[in-house]
mmCIF file of C-alpha atoms and ligand atoms in Angstrom:
data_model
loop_
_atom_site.group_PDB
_atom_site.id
_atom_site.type_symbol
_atom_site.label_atom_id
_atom_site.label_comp_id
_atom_site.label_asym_id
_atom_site.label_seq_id
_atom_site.Cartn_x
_atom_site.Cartn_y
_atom_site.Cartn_z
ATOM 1 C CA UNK D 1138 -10.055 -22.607 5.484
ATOM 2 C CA UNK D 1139 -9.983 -21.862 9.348
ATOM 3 C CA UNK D 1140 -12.250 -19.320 10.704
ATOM 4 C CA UNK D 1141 -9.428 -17.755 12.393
ATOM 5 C CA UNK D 1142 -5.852 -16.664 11.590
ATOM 6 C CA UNK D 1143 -3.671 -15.478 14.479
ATOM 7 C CA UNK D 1144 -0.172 -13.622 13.357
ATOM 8 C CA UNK D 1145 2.559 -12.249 15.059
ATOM 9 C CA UNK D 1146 3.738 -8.984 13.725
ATOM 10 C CA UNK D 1147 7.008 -8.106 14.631
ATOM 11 C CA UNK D 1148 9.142 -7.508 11.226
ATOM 12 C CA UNK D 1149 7.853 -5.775 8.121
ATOM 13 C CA UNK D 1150 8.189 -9.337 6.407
ATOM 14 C CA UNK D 1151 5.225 -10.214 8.569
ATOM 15 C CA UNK D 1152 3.108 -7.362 6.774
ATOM 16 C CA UNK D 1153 2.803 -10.246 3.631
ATOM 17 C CA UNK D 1154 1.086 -12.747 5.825
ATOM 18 C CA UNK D 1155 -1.059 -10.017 7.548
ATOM 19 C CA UNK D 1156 -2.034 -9.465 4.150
ATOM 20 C CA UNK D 1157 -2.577 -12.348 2.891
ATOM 21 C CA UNK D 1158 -4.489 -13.698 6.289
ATOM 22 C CA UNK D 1159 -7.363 -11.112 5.116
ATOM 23 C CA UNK D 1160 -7.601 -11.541 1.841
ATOM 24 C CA UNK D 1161 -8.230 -15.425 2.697
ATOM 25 C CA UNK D 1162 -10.885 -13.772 5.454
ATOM 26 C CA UNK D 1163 -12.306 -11.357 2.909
ATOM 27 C CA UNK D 1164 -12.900 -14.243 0.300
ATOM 28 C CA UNK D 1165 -14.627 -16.816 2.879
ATOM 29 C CA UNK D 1166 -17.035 -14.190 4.047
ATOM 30 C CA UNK D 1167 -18.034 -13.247 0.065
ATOM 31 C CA UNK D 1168 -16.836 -9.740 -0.070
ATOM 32 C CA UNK D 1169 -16.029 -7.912 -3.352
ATOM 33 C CA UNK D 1170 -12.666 -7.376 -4.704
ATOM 34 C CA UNK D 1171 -13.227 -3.424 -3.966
ATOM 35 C CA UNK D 1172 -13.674 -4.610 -0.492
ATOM 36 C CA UNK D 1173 -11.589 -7.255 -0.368
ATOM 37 C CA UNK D 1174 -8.731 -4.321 -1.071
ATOM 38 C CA UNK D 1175 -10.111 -1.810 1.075
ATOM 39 C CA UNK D 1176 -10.001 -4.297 4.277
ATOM 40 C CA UNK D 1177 -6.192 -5.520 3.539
ATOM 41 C CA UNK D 1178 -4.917 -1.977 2.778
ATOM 42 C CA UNK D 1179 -6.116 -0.872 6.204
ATOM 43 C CA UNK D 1180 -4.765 -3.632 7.522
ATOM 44 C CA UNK D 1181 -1.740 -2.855 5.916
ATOM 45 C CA UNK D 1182 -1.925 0.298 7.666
ATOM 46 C CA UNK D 1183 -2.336 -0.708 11.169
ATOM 47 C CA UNK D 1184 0.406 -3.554 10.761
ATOM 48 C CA UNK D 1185 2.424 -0.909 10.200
ATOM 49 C CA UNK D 1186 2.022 1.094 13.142
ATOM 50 C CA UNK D 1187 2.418 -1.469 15.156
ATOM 51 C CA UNK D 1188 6.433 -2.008 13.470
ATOM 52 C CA UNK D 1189 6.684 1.956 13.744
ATOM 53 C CA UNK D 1190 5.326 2.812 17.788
ATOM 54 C CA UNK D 1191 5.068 -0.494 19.004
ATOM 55 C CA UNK D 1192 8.358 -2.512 18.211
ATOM 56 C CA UNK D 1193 9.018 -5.784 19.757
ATOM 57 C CA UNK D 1194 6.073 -5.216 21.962
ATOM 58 C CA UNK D 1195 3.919 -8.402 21.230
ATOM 59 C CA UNK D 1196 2.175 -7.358 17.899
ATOM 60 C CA UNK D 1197 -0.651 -9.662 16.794
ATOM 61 C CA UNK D 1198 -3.409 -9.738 14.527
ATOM 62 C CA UNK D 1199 -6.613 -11.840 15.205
ATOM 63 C CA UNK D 1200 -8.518 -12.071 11.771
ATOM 64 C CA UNK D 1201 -11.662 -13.814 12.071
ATOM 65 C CA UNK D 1202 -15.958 -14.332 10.336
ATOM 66 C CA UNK D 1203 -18.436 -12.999 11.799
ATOM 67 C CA UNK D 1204 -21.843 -13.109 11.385
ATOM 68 C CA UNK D 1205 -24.912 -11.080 12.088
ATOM 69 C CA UNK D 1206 -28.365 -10.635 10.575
ATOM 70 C CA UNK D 1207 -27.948 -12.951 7.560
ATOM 71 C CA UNK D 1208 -24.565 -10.868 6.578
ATOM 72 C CA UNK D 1209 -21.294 -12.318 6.559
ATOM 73 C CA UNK D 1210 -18.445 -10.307 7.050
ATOM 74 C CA UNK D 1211 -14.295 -9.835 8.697
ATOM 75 C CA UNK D 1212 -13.373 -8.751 12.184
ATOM 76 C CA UNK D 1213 -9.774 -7.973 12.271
ATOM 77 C CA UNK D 1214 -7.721 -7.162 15.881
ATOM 78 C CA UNK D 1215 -4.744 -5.851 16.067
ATOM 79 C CA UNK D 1216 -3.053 -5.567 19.318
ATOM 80 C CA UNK D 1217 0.055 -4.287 20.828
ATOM 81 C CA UNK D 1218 1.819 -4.071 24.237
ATOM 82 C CA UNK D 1219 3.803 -1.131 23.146
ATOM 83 C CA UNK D 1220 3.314 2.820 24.635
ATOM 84 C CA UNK D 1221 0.035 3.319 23.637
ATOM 85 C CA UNK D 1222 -1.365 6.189 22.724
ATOM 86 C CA UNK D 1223 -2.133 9.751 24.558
ATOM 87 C CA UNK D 1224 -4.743 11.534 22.644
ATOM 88 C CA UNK D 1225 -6.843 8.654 20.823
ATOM 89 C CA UNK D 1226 -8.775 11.272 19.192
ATOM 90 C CA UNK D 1227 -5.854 12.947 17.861
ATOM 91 C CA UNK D 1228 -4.605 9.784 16.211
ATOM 92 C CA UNK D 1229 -7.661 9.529 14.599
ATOM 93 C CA UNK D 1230 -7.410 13.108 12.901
ATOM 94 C CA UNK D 1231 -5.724 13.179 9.172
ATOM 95 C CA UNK D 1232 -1.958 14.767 9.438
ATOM 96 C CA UNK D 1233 -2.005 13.894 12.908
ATOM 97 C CA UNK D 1234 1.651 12.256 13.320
ATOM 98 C CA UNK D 1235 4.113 11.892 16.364
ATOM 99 C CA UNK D 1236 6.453 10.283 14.287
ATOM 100 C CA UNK D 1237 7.204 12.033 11.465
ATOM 101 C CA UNK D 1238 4.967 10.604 8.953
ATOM 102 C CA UNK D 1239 1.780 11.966 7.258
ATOM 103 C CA UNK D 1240 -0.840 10.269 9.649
ATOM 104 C CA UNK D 1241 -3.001 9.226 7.210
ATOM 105 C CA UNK D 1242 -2.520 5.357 8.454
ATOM 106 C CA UNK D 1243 -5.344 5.454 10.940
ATOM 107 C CA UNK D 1244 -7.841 7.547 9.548
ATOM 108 C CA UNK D 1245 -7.477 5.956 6.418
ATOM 109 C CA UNK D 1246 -8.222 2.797 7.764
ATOM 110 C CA UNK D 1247 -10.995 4.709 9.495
ATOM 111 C CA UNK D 1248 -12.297 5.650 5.740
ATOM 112 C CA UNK D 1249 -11.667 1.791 4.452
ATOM 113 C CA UNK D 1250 -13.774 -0.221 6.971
ATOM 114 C CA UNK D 1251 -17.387 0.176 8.138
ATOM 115 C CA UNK D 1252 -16.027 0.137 11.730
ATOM 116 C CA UNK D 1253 -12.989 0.469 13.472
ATOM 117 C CA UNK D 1254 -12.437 1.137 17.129
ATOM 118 C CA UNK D 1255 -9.279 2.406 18.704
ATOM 119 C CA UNK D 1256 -8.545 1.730 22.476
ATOM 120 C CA UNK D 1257 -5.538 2.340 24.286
ATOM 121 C CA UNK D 1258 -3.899 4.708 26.794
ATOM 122 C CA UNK D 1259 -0.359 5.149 27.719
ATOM 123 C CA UNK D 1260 1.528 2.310 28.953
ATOM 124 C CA UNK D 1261 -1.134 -0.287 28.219
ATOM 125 C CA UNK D 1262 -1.187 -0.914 24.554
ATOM 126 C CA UNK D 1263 -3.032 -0.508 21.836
ATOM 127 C CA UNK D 1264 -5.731 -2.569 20.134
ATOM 128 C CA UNK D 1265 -7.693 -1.419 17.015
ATOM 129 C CA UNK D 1266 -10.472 -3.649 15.968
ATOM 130 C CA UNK D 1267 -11.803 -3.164 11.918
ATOM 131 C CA UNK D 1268 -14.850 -5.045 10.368
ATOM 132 C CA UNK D 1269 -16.127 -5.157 6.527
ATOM 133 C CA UNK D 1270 -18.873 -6.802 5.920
ATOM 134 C CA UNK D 1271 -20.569 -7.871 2.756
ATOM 135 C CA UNK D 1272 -22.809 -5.630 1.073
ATOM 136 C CA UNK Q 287 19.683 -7.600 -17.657
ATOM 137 C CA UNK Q 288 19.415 -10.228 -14.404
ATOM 138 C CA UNK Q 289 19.950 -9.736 -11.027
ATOM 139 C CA UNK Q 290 17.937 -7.103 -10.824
ATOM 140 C CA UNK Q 291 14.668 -7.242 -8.456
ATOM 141 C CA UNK Q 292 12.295 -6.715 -11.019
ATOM 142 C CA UNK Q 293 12.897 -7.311 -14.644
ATOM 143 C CA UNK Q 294 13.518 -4.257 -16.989
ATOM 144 C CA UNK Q 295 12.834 -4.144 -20.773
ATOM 145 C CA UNK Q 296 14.380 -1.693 -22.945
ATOM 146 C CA UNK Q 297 12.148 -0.641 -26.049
ATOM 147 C CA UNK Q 298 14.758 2.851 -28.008
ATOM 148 C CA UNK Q 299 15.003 4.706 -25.263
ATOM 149 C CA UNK Q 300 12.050 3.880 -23.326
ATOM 150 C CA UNK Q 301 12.212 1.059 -20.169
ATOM 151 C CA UNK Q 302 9.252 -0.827 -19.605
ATOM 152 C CA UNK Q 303 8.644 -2.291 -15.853
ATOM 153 C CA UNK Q 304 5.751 -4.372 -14.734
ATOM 154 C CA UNK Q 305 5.610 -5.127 -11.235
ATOM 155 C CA UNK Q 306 3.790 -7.558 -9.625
ATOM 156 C CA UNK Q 307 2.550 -10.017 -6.519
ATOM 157 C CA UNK Q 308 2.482 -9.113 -2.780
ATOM 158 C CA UNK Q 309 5.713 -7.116 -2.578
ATOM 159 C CA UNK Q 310 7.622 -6.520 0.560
ATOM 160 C CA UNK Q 311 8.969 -3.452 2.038
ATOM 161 C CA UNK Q 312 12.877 -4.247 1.175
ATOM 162 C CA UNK Q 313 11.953 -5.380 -2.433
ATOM 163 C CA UNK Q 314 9.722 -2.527 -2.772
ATOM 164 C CA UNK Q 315 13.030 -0.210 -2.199
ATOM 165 C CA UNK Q 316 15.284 -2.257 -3.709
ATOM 166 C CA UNK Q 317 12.897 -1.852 -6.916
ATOM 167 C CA UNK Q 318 13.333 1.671 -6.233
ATOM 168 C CA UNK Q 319 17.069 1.845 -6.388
ATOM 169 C CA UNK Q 320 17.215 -0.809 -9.449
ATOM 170 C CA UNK Q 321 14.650 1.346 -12.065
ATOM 171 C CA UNK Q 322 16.848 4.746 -10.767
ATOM 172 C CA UNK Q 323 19.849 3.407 -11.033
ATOM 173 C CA UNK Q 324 18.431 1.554 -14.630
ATOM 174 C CA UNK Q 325 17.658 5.292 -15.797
ATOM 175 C CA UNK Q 326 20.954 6.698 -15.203
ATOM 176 C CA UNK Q 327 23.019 3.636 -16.696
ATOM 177 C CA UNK Q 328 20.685 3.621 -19.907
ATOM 178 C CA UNK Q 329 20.410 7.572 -20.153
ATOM 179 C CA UNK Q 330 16.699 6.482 -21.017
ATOM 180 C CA UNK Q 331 14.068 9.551 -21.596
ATOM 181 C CA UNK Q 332 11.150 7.669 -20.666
ATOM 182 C CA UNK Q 333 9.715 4.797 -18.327
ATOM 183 C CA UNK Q 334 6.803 2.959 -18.399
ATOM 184 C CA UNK Q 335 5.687 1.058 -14.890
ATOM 185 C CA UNK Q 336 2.825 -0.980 -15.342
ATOM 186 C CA UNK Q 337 1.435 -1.742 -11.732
ATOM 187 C CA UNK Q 338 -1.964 -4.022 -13.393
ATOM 188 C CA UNK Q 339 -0.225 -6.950 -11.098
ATOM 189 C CA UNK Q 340 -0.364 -5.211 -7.812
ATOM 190 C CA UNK Q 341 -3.474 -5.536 -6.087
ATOM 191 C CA UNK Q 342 -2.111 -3.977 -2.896
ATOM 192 C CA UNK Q 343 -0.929 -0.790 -2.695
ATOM 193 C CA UNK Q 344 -0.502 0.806 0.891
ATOM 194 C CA UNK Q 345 0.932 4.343 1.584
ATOM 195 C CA UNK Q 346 3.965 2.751 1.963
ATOM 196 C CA UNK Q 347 4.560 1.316 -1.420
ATOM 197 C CA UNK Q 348 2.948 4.531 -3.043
ATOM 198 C CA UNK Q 349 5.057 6.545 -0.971
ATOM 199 C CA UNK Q 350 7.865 4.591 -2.848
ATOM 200 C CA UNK Q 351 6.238 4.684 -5.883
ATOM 201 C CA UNK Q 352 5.999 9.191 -5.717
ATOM 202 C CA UNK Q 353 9.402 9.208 -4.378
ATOM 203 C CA UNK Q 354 11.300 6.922 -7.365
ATOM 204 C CA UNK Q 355 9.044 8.924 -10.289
ATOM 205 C CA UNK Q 356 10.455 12.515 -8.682
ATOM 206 C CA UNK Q 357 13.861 11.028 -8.877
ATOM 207 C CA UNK Q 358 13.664 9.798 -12.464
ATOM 208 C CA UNK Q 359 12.248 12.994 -13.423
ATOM 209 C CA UNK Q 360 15.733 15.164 -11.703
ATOM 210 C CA UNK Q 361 17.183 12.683 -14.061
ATOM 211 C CA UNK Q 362 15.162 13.706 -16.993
ATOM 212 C CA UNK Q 363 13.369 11.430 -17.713
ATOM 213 C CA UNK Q 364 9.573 11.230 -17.831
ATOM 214 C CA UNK Q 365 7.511 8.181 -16.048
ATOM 215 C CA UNK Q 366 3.800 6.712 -17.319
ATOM 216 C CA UNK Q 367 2.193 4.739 -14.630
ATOM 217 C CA UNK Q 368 -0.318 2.428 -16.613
ATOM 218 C CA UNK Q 369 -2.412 0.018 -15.234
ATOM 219 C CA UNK Q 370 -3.519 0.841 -11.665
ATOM 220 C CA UNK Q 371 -6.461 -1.870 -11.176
ATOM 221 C CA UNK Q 372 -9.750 -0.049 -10.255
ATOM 222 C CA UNK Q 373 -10.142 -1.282 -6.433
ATOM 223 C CA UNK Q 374 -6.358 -0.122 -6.129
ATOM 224 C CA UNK Q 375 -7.054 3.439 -7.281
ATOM 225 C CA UNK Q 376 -10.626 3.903 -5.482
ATOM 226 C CA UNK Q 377 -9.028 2.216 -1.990
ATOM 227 C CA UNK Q 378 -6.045 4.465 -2.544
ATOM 228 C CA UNK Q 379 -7.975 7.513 -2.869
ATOM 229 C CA UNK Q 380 -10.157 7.009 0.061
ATOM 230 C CA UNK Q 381 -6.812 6.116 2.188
ATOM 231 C CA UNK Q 382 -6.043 9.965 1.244
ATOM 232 C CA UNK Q 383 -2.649 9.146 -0.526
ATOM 233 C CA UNK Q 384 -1.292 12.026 -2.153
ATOM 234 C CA UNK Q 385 -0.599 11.030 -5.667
ATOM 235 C CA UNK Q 386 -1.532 13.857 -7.906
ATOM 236 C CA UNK Q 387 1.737 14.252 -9.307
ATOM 237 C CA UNK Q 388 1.907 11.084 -11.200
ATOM 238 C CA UNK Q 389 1.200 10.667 -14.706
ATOM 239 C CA UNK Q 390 -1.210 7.766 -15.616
ATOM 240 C CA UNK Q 391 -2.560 6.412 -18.220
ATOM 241 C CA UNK Q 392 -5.129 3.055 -18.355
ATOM 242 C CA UNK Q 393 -2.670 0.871 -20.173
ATOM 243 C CA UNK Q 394 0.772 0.176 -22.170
ATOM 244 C CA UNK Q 395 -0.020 1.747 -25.496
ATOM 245 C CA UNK Q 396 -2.066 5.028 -23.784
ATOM 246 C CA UNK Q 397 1.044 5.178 -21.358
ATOM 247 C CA UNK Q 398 3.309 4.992 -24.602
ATOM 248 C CA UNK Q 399 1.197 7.747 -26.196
ATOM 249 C CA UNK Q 400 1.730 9.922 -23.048
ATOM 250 C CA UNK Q 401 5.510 9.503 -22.610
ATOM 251 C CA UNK Q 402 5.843 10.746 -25.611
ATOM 252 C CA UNK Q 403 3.444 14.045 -25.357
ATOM 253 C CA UNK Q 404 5.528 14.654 -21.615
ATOM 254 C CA UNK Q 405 8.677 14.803 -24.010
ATOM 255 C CA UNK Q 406 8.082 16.819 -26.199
ATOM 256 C CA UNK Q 407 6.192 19.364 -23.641
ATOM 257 C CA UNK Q 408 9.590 18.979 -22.131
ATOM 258 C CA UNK Q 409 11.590 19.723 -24.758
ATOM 259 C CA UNK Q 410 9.715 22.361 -25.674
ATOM 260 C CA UNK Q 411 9.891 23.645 -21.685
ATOM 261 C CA UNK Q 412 13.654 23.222 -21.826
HETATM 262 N N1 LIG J 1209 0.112 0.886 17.655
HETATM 263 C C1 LIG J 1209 0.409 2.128 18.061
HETATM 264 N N2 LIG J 1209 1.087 2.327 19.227
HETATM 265 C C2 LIG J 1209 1.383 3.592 19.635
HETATM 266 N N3 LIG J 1209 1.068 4.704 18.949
HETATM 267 C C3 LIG J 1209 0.398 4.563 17.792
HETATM 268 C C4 LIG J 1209 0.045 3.282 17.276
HETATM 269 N N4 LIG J 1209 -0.619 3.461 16.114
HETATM 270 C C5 LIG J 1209 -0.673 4.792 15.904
HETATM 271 N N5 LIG J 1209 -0.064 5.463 16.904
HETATM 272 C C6 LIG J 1209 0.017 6.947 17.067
HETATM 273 O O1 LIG J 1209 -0.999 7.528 16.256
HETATM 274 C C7 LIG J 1209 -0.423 8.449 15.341
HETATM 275 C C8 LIG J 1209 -1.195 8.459 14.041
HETATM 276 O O2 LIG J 1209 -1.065 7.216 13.362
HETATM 277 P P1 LIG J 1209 -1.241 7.184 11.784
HETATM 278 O O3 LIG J 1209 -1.055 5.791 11.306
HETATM 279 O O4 LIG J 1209 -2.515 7.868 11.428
HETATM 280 O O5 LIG J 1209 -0.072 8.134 11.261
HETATM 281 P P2 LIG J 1209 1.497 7.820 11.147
HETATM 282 O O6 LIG J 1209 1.750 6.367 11.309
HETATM 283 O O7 LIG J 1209 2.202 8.742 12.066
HETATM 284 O O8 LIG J 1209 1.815 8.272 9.657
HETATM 285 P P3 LIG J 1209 1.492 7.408 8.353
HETATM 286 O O9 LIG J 1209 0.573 6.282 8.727
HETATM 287 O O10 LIG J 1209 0.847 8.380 7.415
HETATM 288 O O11 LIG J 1209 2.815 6.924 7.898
HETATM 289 C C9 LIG J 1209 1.032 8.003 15.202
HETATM 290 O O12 LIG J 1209 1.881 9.043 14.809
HETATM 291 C C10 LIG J 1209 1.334 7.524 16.621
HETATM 292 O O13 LIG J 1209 1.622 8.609 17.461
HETATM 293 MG MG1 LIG J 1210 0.685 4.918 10.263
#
């Protein structure tokens, strides 16, 4: 098993392999299955918006261990060279959607991981970075 | 029946669905158009969809999941989902999901049992 998976996500056929890249992650660092689901459906979730507000625009996931006080745990990156986003803060509120869904994606994911950071601005991409780590 | 996407059992007037594995986007619609289309061919009154072998469930594929159960009920029938693994439901909760509206039960025989009470309620409503 290889510390690190690198995907391209750039058709909803790649959400599968996003998928399944952290549920290989989420085993190797000895999370539970409750955790285990929590980390790929936010994942899920993220892969998404990058198919929805960032097509064609170089959508990748990093998925990789980490380590840190004698816990073991998953840091997954998604990045995207699409539009960005104007009001990060806004994003991160529930019903907050600019394209017509119920914009639950990212604060949902916010709810699923023990940390996830947004960055991005307009015109320079997006990048959200989630970790679970064991209990 | 073959050639569906997902295989469909037919038990009197009751269809019984299991899905199952890592499903993607077009299957998950292309499910959704099979089981409606499945209702309306069969005239069944009642489905049951056990989702035990799903262990991902995003908003996307319960957004699919809300949308096909309204349609099978404007067809009059009534839908069970049975089965919905324990990480699934507590993940999907916290995600914020809006599934309220779906009638579950913990597995096959409890979903039977509740098909048939949401019958006769609806007989007795209609
Ligand atoms: N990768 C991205 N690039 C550009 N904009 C994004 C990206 N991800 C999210 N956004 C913006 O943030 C908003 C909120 O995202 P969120 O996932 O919470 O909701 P949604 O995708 O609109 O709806 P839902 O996820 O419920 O289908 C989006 O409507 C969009 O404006
Ligand atoms: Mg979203």
């Amino acid at each position: 098993m290889p510390d690190t998976d690198d995907i391209v996500i750039s058709d909803q056929s790649d959400l599968i392999r996003v998928r399944q890249a952290l549920r290989a992650q989420a085993r190797s660092a000895g999370l539970g299955l409750v955790d285990e689901t929590k980390l790929i459906t936010a994942g899920s979730e993220l892969a998404r918006n990058i198919l929805k507000y960032a097509t064609g625009a170089r959508g990748r996931l990093r998925a990789e261990q980490v380590a840190a006080g004698g816990r073991r745990g998953v840091r997954a990156t998604f990045t995207d060279e699409g539009p960005g986003i104007e009001d990060v803060g806004a994003a991160l509120t529930d019903g907050f959607s600019t394209g017509g869904g119920l914009g639950l994606g990212l604060p949902g994911a916010r709810r699923l991981v023990d940390e996830l950071t947004l960055t991005s601005a307009p015109g320079s991409g997006t990048t959200v970075v989630i970790e679970k780590w064991q209990r | 029946m073959t050639g569906g996407p997902v295989p469909v059992m037919q038990i009197g007037d009751t269809l019984l669905v299991s899905l199952q594995g890592d499903l993607d986007d077009t299957t998950v619609v292309r499910i959704e158009e099979h089981l409606t289309n499945e209702v309306a061919r069969t005239g069944a009154g009642g489905m049951l969809i056990d989702v035990s072998g799903l262990s991902v469930v995003d908003s996307f594929i319960a957004r699919v999941l809300t949308r096909m159960v309204a349609m099978v009920r404007l067809l009059g029938a009534q839908v069970a989902v049975v089965g919905i693994q324990p990480a699934v439901a507590i993940t999907l909760v916290e995600l914020g999901v809006p599934m309220g509206g779906l009638d579950t039960a913990l597995n096959a025989e409890q979903g039977l049992a509740l098909l048939a009470r949401l019958r006769r309620a609806d007989r007795r409503a209609g």
